[in-house]
Coordinates of C-alpha atoms in Angstrom, one line a residue:
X1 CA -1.5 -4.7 4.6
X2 CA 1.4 -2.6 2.6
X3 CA 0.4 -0.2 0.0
X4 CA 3.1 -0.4 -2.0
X5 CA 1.6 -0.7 -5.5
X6 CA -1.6 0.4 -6.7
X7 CA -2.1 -0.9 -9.9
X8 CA -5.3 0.3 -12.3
X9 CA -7.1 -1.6 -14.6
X10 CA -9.8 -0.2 -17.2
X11 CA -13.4 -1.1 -15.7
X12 CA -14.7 -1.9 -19.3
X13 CA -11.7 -4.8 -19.5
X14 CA -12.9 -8.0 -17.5
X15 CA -9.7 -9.9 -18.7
X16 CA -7.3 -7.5 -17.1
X17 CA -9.3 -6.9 -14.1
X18 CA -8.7 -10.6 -13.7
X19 CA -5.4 -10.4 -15.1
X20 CA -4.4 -7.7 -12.4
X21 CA -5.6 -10.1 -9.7
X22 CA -2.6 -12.5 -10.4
X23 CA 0.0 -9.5 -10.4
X24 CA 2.0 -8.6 -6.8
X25 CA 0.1 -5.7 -6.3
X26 CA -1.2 -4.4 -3.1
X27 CA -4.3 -2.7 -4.4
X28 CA -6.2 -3.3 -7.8
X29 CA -8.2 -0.5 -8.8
X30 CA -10.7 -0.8 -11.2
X31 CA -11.6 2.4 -13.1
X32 CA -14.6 3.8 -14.3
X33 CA -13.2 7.5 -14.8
X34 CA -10.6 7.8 -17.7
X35 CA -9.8 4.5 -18.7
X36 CA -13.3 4.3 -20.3
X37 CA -15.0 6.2 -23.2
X38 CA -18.2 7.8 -21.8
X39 CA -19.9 5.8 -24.4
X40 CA -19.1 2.9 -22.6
X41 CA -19.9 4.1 -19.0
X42 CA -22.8 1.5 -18.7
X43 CA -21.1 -1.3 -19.4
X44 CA -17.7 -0.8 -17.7
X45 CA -20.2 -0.6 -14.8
X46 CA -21.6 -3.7 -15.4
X47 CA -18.2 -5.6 -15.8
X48 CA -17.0 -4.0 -12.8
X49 CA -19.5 -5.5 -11.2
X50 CA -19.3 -8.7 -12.9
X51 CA -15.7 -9.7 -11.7
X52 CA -16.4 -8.2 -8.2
X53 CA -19.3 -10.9 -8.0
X54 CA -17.8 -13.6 -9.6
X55 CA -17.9 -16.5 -6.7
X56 CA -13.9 -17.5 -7.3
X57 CA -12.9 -14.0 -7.7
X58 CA -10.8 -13.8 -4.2
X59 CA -7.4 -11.8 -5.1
X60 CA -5.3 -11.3 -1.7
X61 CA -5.0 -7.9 -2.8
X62 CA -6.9 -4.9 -1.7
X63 CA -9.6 -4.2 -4.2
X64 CA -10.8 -0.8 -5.0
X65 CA -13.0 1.2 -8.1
X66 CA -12.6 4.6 -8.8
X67 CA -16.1 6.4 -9.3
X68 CA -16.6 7.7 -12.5
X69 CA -17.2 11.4 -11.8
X70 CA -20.5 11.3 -13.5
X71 CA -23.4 8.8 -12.0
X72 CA -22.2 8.4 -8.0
X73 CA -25.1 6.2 -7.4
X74 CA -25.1 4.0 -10.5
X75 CA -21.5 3.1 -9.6
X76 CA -21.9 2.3 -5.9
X77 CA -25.4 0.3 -6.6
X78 CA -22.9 -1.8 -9.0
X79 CA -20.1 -1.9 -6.6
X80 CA -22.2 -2.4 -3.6
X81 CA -24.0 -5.3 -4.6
X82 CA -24.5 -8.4 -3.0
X83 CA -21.1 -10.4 -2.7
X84 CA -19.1 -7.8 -4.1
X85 CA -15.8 -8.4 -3.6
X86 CA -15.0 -4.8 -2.9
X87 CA -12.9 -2.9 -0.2
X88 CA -13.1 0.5 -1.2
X89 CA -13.7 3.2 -3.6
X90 CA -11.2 5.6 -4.8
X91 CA -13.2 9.7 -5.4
X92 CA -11.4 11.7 -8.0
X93 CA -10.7 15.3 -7.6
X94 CA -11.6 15.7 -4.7
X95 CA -11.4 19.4 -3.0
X96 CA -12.6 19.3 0.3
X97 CA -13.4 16.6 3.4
X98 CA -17.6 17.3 2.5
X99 CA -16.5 15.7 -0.5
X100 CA -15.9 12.7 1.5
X101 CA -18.4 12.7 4.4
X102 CA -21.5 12.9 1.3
X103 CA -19.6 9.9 -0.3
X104 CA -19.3 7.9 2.8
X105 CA -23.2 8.3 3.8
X106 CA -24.1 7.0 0.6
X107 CA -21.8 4.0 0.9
X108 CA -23.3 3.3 4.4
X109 CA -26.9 3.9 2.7
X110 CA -26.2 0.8 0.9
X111 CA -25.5 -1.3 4.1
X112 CA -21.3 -1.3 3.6
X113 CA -18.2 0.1 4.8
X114 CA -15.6 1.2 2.3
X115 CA -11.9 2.3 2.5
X116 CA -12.2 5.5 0.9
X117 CA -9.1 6.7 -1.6
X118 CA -9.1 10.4 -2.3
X119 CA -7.2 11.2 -5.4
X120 CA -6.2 14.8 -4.7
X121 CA -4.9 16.5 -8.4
X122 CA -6.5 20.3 -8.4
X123 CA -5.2 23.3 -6.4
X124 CA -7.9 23.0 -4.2
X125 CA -7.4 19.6 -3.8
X126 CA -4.0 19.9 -2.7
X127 CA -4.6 23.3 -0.5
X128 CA -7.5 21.1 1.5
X129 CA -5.1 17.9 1.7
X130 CA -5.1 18.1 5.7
X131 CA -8.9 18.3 6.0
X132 CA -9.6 15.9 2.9
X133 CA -6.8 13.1 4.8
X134 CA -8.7 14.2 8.1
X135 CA -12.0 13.1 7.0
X136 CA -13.9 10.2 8.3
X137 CA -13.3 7.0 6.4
X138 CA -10.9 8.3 4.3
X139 CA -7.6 5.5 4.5
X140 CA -5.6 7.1 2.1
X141 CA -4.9 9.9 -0.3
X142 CA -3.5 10.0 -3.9
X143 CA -1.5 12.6 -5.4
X144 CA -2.1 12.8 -9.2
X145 CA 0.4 15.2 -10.9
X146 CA -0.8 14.8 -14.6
X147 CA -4.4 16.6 -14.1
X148 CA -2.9 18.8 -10.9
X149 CA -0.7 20.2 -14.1
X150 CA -3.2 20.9 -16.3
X151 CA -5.2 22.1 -13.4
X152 CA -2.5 25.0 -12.9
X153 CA -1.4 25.3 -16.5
X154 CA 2.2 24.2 -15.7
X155 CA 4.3 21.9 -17.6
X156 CA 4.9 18.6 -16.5
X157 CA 9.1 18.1 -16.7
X158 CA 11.4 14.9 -15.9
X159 CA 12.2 16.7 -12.7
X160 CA 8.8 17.4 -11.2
X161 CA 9.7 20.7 -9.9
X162 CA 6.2 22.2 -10.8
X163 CA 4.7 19.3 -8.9
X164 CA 7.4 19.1 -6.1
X165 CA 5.6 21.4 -3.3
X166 CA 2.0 20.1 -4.1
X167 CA 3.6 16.3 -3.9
X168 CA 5.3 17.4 -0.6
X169 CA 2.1 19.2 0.6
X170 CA 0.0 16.2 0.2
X171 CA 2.4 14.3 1.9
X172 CA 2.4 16.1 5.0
X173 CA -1.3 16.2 4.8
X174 CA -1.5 12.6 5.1
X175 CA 1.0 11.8 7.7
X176 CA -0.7 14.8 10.0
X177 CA -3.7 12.7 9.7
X178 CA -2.1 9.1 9.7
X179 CA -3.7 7.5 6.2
X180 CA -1.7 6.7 3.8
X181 CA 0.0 8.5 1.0
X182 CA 0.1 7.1 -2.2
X183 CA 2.3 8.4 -5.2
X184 CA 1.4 10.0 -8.8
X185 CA 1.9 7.6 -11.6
X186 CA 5.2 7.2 -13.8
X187 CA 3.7 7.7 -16.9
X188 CA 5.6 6.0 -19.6
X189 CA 5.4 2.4 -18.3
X190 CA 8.2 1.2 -20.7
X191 CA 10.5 3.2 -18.9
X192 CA 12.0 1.1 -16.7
X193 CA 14.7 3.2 -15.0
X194 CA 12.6 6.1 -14.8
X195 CA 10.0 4.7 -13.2
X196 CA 12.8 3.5 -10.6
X197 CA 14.5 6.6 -10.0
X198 CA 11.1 8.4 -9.4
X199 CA 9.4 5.7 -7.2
X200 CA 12.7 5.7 -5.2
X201 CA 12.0 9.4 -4.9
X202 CA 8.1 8.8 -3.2
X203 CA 10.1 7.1 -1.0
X204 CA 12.3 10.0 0.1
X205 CA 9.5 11.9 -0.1
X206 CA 7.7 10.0 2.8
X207 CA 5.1 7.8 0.4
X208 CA 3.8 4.7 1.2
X209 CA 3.2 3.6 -2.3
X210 CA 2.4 4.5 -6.1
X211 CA -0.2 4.3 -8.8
X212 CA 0.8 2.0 -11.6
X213 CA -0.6 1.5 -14.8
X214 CA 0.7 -1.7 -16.0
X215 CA 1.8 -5.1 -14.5
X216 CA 4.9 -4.2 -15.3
X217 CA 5.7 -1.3 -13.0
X218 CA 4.5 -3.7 -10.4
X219 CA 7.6 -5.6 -9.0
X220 CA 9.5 -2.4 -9.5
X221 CA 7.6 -0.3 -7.0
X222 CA 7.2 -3.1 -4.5
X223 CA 10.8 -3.4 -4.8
X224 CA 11.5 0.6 -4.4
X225 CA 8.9 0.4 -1.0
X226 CA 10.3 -2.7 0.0
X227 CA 13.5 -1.8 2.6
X228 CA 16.6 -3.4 1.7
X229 CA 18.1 -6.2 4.0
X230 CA 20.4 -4.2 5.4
X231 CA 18.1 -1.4 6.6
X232 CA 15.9 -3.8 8.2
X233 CA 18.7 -5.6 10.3
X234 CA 19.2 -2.1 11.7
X235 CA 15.9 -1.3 12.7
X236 CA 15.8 -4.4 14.3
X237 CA 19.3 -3.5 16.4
X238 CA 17.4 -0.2 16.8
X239 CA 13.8 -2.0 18.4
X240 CA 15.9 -3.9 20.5
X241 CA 17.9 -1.6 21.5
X242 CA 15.2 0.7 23.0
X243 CA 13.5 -2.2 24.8
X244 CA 16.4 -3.0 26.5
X245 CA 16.7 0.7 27.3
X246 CA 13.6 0.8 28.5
X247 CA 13.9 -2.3 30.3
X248 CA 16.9 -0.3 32.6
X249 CA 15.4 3.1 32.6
X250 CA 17.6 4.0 30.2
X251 CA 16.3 7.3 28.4
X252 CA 20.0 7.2 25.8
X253 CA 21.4 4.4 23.9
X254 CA 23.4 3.7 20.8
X255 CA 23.3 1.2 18.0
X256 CA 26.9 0.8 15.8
X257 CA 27.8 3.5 17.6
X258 CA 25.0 6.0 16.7
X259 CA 23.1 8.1 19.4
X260 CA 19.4 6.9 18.8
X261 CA 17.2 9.6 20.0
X262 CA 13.2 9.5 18.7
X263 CA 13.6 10.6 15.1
X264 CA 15.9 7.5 14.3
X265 CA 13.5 5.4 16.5
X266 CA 10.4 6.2 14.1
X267 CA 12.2 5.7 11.5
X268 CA 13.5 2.1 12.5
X269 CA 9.6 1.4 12.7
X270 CA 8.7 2.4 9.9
X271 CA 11.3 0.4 8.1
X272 CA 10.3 -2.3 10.0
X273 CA 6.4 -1.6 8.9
X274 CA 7.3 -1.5 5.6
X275 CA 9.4 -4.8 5.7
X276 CA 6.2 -6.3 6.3
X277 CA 4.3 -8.2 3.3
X278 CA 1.5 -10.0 2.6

């Protein structure tokens, strides 16, 4: 399944944790970290729990909670329970892969298995992102720019420069380790064309998807991760290409009169993967 969009909702909020089940995106996450008041710690828990029980509550998308940072085992008893319509669990600042492997023996203590989501916004974070996307269970990891910037005491810009070598870092870290990458947020979610411009970035970037914060950055990012028409008829020339080379021994071909040598043939694959939706 693509993991185009990865759309938060506030864990105290049972109406948009619903609400987010009837949007396009790939992953809901529901979060227990800062989208709810300490204060209210309890009972987001509770509701989180709640909606992941609820007999009709079957989204197609992939559903996630990010741990609150402060009671580990109070939120995995809740998002562990019996029925729970969970798939994974998304760890925030994380800094290194035993950050993981403690995480993942205390989901298994609990009798499940669970896609694990490391959000990687610290310097130590992104310095570890190999090891941390290397780690056992671990399907993806998540760049966060806002916190990585106050983590380094840089000032975020419309240009990202002070982000750009951490965002490429984690990247690479990722793809070395073959889990996903998913995007920092766009944070202004009125802003239509910026949001655009910078998911179309991820993509150039070598992303798989990106955070959002409301339904209506949804269809925008799908749209950005989403290959257009045209790219997809050529990696389909491309596919074809090669099998027919293959077919005659043929180590050389051409497609519209391009050389296609392995680079181009990844990338017609991934074009291809990425074509593919629910």
């Amino acid at each position: 399944m693509p993991r185009r969009s990865v759309l938060f909702s506030p864990g105290d909020r049972p109406t948009l944790m619903r609400k987010a089940a009837t949007t396009d995106a790939d992953v809901l996450v529901f979060d227990l970290e800062d989208a709810v008041a300490p204060a209210r710690k309890h009972e987001a828990r509770e509701a989180v729990r709640s909606v992941l029980t609820e007999p009709d509550f079957d989204p197609d998308a992939e559903v996630c909670v990010r741990l609150s940072g402060l009671d580990d085992d109070a939120d995995l008893n809740a998002i562990c329970a019996a029925g729970s319509a969970a798939d994974g669990v998304m760890r925030s600042k994380t800094t290194a892969a035993t950050d993981i492997t403690g995480l993942a023996d205390a989901i298994a203590d609990r009798g499940r298995s669970l896609s694990i989501y490391a959000l990687i916004e610290t310097a130590a974070g992104v310095l570890a992102a190999a090891d941390i996307a290397a780690a056992e269970h671990v399907s993806a990891i998540v760049f966060g720019a806002e916190d990585l910037a106050a983590d380094l005491g840089a000032t975020r810009t419309d240009e990202g420069t002070e982000v750009l070598y951490a965002r490429q870092h984690v990247v690479l870290g990722a793809s070395a380790a073959g889990v996903d990458a998913i995007d920092t947020l766009h944070t202004d979610f009125e802003d239509t064309e910026g949001l655009r411009s910078d998911a179309e970035r991820s993509v150039t970037l070598g992303y798989d998807g990106k955070l959002a914060i409301h339904p209506a950055q949804v269809p925008i990012i799908n749209d950005a991760f989403t290959p257009a028409t045209e790219r997809v008829e050529w990696a389909k020339r491309v596919v074809a290409a090669r099998d027919a080379a293959a077919a005659d021994d043929r180590g050389v071909f051409e497609v519209d009169g391009e050389m296609i040598d392995a680079p181009l043939i990844a990338q017609a694959e991934r074009i291809l993967e990425r074509a593919t939706t629910r």
